[in-house]
PDB file of C-alpha atoms in Angstrom:
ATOM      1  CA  UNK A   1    -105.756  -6.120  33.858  1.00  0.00           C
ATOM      2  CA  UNK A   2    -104.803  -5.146  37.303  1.00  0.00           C
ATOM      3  CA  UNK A   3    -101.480  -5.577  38.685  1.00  0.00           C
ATOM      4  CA  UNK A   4     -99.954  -6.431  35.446  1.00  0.00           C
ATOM      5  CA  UNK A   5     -97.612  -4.049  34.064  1.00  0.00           C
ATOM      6  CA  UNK A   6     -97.853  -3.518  30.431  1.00  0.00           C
ATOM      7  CA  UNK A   7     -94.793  -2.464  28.685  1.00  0.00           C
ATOM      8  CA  UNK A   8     -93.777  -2.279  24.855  1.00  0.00           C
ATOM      9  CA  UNK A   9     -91.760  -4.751  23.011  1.00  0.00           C
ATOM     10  CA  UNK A  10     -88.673  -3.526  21.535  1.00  0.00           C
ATOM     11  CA  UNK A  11     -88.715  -4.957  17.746  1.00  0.00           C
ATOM     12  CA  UNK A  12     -85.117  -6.171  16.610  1.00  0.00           C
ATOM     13  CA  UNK A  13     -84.035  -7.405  13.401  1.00  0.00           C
ATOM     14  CA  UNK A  14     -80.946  -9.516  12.304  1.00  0.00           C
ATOM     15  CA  UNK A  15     -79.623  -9.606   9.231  1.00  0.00           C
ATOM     16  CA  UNK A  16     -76.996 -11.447   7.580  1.00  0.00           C
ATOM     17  CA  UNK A  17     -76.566 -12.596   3.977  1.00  0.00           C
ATOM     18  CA  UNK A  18     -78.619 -15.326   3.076  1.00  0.00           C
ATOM     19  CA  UNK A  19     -80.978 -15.730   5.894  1.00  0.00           C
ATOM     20  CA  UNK A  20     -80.318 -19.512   6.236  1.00  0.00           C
ATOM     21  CA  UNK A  21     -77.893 -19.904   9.628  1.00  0.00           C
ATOM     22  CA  UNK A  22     -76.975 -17.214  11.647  1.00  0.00           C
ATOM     23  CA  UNK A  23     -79.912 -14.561  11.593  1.00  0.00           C
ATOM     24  CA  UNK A  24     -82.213 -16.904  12.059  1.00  0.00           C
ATOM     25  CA  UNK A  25     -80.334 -18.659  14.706  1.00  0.00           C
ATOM     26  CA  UNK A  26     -80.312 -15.462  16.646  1.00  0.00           C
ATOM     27  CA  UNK A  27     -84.111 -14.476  15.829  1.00  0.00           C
ATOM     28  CA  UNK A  28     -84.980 -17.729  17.300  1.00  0.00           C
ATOM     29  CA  UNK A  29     -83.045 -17.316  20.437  1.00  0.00           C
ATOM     30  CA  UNK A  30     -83.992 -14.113  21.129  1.00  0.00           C
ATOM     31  CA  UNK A  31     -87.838 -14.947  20.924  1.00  0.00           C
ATOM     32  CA  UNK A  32     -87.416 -18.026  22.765  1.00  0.00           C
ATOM     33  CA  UNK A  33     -84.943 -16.406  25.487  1.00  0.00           C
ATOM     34  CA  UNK A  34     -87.084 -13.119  25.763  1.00  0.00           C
ATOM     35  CA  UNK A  35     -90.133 -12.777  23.680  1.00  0.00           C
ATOM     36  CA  UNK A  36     -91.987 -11.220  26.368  1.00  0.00           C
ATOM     37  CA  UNK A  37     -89.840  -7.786  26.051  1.00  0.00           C
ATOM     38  CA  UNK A  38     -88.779  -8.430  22.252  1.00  0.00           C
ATOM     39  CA  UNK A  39     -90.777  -9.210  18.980  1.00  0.00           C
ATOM     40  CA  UNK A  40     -87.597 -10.471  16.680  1.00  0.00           C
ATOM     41  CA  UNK A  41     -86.933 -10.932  13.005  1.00  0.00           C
ATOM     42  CA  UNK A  42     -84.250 -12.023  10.578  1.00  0.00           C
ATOM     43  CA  UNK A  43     -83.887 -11.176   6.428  1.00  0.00           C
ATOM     44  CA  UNK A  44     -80.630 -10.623   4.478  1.00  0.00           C
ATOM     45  CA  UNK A  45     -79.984  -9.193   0.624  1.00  0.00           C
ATOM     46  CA  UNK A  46     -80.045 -12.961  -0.826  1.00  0.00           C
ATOM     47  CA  UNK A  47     -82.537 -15.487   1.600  1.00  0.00           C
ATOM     48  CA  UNK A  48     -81.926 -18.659   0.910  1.00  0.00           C
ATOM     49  CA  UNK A  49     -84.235 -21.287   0.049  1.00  0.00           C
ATOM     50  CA  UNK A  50     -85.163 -22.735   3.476  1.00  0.00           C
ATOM     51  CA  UNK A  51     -83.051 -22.357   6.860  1.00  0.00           C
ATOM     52  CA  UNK A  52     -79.819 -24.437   7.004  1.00  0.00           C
ATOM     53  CA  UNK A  53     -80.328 -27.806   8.561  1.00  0.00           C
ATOM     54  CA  UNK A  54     -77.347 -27.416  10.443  1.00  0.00           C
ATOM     55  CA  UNK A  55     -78.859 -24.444  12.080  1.00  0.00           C
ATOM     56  CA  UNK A  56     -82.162 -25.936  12.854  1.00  0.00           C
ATOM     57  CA  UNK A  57     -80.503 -29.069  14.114  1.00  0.00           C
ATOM     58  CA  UNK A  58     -78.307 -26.490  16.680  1.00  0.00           C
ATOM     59  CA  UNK A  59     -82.096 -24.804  17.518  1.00  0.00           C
ATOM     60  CA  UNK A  60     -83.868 -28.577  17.819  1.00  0.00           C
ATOM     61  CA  UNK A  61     -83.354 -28.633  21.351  1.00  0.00           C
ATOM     62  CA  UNK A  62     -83.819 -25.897  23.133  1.00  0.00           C
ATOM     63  CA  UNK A  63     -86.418 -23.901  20.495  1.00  0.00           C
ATOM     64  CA  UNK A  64     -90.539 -24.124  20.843  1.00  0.00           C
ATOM     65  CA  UNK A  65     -91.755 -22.836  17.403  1.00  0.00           C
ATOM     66  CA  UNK A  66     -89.323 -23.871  14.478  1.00  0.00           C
ATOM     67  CA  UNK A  67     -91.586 -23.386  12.245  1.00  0.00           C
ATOM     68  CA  UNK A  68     -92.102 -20.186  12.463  1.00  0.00           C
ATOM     69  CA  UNK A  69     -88.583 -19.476  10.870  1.00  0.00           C
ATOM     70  CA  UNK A  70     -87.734 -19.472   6.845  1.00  0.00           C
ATOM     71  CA  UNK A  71     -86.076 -16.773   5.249  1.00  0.00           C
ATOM     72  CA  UNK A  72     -86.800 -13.986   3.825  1.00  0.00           C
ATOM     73  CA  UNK A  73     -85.692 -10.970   1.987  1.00  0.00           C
ATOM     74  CA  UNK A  74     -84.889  -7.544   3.919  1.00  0.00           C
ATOM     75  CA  UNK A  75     -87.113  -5.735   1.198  1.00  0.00           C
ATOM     76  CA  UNK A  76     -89.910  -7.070   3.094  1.00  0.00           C
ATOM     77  CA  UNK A  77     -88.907  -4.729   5.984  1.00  0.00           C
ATOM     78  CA  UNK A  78     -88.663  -1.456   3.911  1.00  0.00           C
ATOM     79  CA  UNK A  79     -92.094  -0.650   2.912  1.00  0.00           C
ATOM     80  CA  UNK A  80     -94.789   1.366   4.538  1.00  0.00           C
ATOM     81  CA  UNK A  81     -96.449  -1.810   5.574  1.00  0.00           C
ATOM     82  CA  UNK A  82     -93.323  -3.250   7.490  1.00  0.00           C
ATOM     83  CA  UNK A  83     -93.298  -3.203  11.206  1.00  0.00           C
ATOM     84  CA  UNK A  84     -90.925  -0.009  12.829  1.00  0.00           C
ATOM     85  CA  UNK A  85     -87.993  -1.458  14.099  1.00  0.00           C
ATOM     86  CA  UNK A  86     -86.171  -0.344  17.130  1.00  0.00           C
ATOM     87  CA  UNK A  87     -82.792  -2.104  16.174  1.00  0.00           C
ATOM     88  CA  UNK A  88     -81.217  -3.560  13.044  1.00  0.00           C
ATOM     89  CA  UNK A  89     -78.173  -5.964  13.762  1.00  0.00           C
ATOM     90  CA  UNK A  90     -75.878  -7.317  10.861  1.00  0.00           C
ATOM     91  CA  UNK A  91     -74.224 -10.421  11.831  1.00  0.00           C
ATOM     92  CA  UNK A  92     -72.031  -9.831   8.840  1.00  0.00           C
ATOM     93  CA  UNK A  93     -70.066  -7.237   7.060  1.00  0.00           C
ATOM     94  CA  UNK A  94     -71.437  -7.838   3.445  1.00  0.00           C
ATOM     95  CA  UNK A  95     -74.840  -6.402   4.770  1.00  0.00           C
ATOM     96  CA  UNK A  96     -73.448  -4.030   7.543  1.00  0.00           C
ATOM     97  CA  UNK A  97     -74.435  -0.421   7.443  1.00  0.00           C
ATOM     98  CA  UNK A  98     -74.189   1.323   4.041  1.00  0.00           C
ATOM     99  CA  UNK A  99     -75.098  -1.771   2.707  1.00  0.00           C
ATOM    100  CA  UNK A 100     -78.720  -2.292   4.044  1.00  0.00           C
ATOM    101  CA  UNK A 101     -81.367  -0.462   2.683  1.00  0.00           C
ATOM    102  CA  UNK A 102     -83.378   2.141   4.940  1.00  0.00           C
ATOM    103  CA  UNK A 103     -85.928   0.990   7.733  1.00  0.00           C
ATOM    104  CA  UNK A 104     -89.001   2.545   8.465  1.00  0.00           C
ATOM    105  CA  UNK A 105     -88.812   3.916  11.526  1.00  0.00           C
ATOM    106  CA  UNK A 106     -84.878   5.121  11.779  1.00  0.00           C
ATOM    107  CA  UNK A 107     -83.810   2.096  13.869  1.00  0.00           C
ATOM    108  CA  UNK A 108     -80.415   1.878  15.658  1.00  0.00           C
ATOM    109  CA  UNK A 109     -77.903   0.305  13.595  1.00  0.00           C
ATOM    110  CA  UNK A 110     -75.272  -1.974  14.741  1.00  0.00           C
ATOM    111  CA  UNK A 111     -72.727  -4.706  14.024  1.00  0.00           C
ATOM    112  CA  UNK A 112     -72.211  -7.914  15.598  1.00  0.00           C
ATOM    113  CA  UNK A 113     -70.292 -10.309  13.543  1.00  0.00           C
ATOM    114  CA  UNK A 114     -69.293 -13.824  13.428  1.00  0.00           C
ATOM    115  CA  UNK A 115     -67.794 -16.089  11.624  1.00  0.00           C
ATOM    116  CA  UNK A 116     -69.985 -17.908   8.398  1.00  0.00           C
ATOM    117  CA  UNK A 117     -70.595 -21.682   8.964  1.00  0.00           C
ATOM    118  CA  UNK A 118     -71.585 -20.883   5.249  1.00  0.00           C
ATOM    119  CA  UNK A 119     -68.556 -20.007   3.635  1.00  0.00           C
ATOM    120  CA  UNK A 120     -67.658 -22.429   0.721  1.00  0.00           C
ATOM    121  CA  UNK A 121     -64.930 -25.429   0.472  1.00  0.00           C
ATOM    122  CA  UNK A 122     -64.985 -25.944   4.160  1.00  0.00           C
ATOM    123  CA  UNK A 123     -65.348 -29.780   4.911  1.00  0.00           C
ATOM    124  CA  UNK A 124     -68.522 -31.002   6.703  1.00  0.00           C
ATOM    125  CA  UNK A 125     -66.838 -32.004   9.699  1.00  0.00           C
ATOM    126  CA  UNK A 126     -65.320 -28.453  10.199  1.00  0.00           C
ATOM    127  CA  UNK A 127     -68.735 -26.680   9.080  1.00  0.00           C
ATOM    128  CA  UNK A 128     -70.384 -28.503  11.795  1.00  0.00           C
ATOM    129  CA  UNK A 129     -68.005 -27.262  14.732  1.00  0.00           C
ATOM    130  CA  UNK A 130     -68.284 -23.631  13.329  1.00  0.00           C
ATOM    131  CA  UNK A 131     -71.763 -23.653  13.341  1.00  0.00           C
ATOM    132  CA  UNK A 132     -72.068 -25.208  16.658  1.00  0.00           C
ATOM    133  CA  UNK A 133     -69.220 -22.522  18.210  1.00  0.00           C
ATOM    134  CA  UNK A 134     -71.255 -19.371  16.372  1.00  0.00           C
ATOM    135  CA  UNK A 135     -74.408 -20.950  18.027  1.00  0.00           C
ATOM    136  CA  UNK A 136     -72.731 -20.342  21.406  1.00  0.00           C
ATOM    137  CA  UNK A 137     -71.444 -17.464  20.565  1.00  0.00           C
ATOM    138  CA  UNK A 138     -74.622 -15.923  19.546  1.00  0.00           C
ATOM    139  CA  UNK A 139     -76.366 -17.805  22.624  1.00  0.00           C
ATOM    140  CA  UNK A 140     -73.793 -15.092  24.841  1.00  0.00           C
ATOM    141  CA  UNK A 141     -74.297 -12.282  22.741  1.00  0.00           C
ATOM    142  CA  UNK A 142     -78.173 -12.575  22.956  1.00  0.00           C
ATOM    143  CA  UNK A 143     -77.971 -13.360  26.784  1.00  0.00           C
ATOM    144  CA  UNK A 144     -75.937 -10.404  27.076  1.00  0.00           C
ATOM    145  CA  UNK A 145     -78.166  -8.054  25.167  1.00  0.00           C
ATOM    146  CA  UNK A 146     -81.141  -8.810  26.842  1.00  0.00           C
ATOM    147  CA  UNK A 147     -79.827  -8.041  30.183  1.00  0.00           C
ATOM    148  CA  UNK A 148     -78.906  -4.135  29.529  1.00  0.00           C
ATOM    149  CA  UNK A 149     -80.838  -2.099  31.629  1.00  0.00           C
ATOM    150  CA  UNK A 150     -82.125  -0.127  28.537  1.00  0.00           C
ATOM    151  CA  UNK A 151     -84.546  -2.674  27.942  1.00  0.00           C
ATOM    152  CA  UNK A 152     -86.053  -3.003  30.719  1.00  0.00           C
ATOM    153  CA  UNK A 153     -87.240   0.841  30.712  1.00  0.00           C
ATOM    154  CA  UNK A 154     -89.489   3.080  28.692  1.00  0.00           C
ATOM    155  CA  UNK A 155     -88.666   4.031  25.218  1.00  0.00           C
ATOM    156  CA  UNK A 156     -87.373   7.289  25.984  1.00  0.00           C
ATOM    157  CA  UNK A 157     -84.283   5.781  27.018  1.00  0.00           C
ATOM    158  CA  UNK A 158     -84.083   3.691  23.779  1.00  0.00           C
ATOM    159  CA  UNK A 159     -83.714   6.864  21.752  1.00  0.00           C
ATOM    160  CA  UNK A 160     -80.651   8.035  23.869  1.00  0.00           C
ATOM    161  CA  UNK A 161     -78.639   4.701  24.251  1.00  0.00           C
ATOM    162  CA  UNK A 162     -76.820   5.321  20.625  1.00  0.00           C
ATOM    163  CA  UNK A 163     -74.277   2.516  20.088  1.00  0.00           C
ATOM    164  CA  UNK A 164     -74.806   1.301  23.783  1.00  0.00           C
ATOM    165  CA  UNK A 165     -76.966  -1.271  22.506  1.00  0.00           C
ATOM    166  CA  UNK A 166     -74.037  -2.704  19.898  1.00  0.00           C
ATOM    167  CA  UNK A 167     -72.907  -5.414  22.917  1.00  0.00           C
ATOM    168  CA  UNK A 168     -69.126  -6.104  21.657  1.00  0.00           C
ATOM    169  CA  UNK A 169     -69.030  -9.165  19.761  1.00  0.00           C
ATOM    170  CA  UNK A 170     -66.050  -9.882  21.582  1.00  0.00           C
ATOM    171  CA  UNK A 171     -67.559 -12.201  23.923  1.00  0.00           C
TER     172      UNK A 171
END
């Protein structure tokens, strides 16, 4: 292929409890928004049954392939056989740092977390609004992640950028 240049795709993957809402909401949005430069995943400790349909009713319009999402357990991402990750994000404290299990491939570890449209007694009404305002709120955090210049360079520079690539979650 001339003319075309080839470059690597990072691999990320997003963790969060369950695996249901918002892991999966950011592993869809960062494959839709820049599969090209990223191949992206999602898992947690305790996956759910099947994604949350309040989460694939936020996707519904803007997402190509939801069928390609379900959830699964991080264990899958710990063996030998498991693709090398560059980055591991928790989207929640209960599965932040000491509390994952190691990835092949020493990945960069970082935090960015948000509120969970999961949590129990909340009324329907009010899950509905959280979900939709962590949807946006991932939706800047993504867009904001994709755009540091790290990513748009040769892995060397991966190695060195540390906690550079933990975008505040202050957004």
């Amino acid at each position: 292929m001339y003319g075309v240049s080839v470059t690597r795709k990072y691999k990320v993957l997003f963790l969060c409890r369950e695996n249901s809402a918002r892991s999966i909401i950011a592993e869809a949005l960062l494959r839709e928004l820049a599969g090209h430069r990223f191949d992206a995943f999602s898992a947690g400790p305790e996956p759910a049954a099947r994604v949350h349909p309040i989460a694939i009713a936020q996707l519904r319009p803007g997402i190509s392939d939801l069928g390609a999402l379900s959830p699964k357990s991080w264990l899958e991402f710990t063996g030998e056989w498991a693709p090398r990750m560059d980055l591991v994000i928790a989207l929640d404290a209960s599965v932040a740092g000491h509390h994952a299990p190691l990835f092949p491939g020493e990945p960069a570890l970082c935090n960015w977390t948000f509120s969970d449209p999961l949590a129990d007694g909340m009324p329907e009404p009010e899950r509905v609004r959280l979900f939709e305002k962590v949807f946006w709120q991932i939706v800047r955090q993504i867009s904001t992640f994709i755009e540091l210049p790290q990513y748009a360079t040769a892995r060397e520079t991966a190695a060195s950028v540390g906690s550079s690539v933990c975008v505040s979650d202050a957004l």
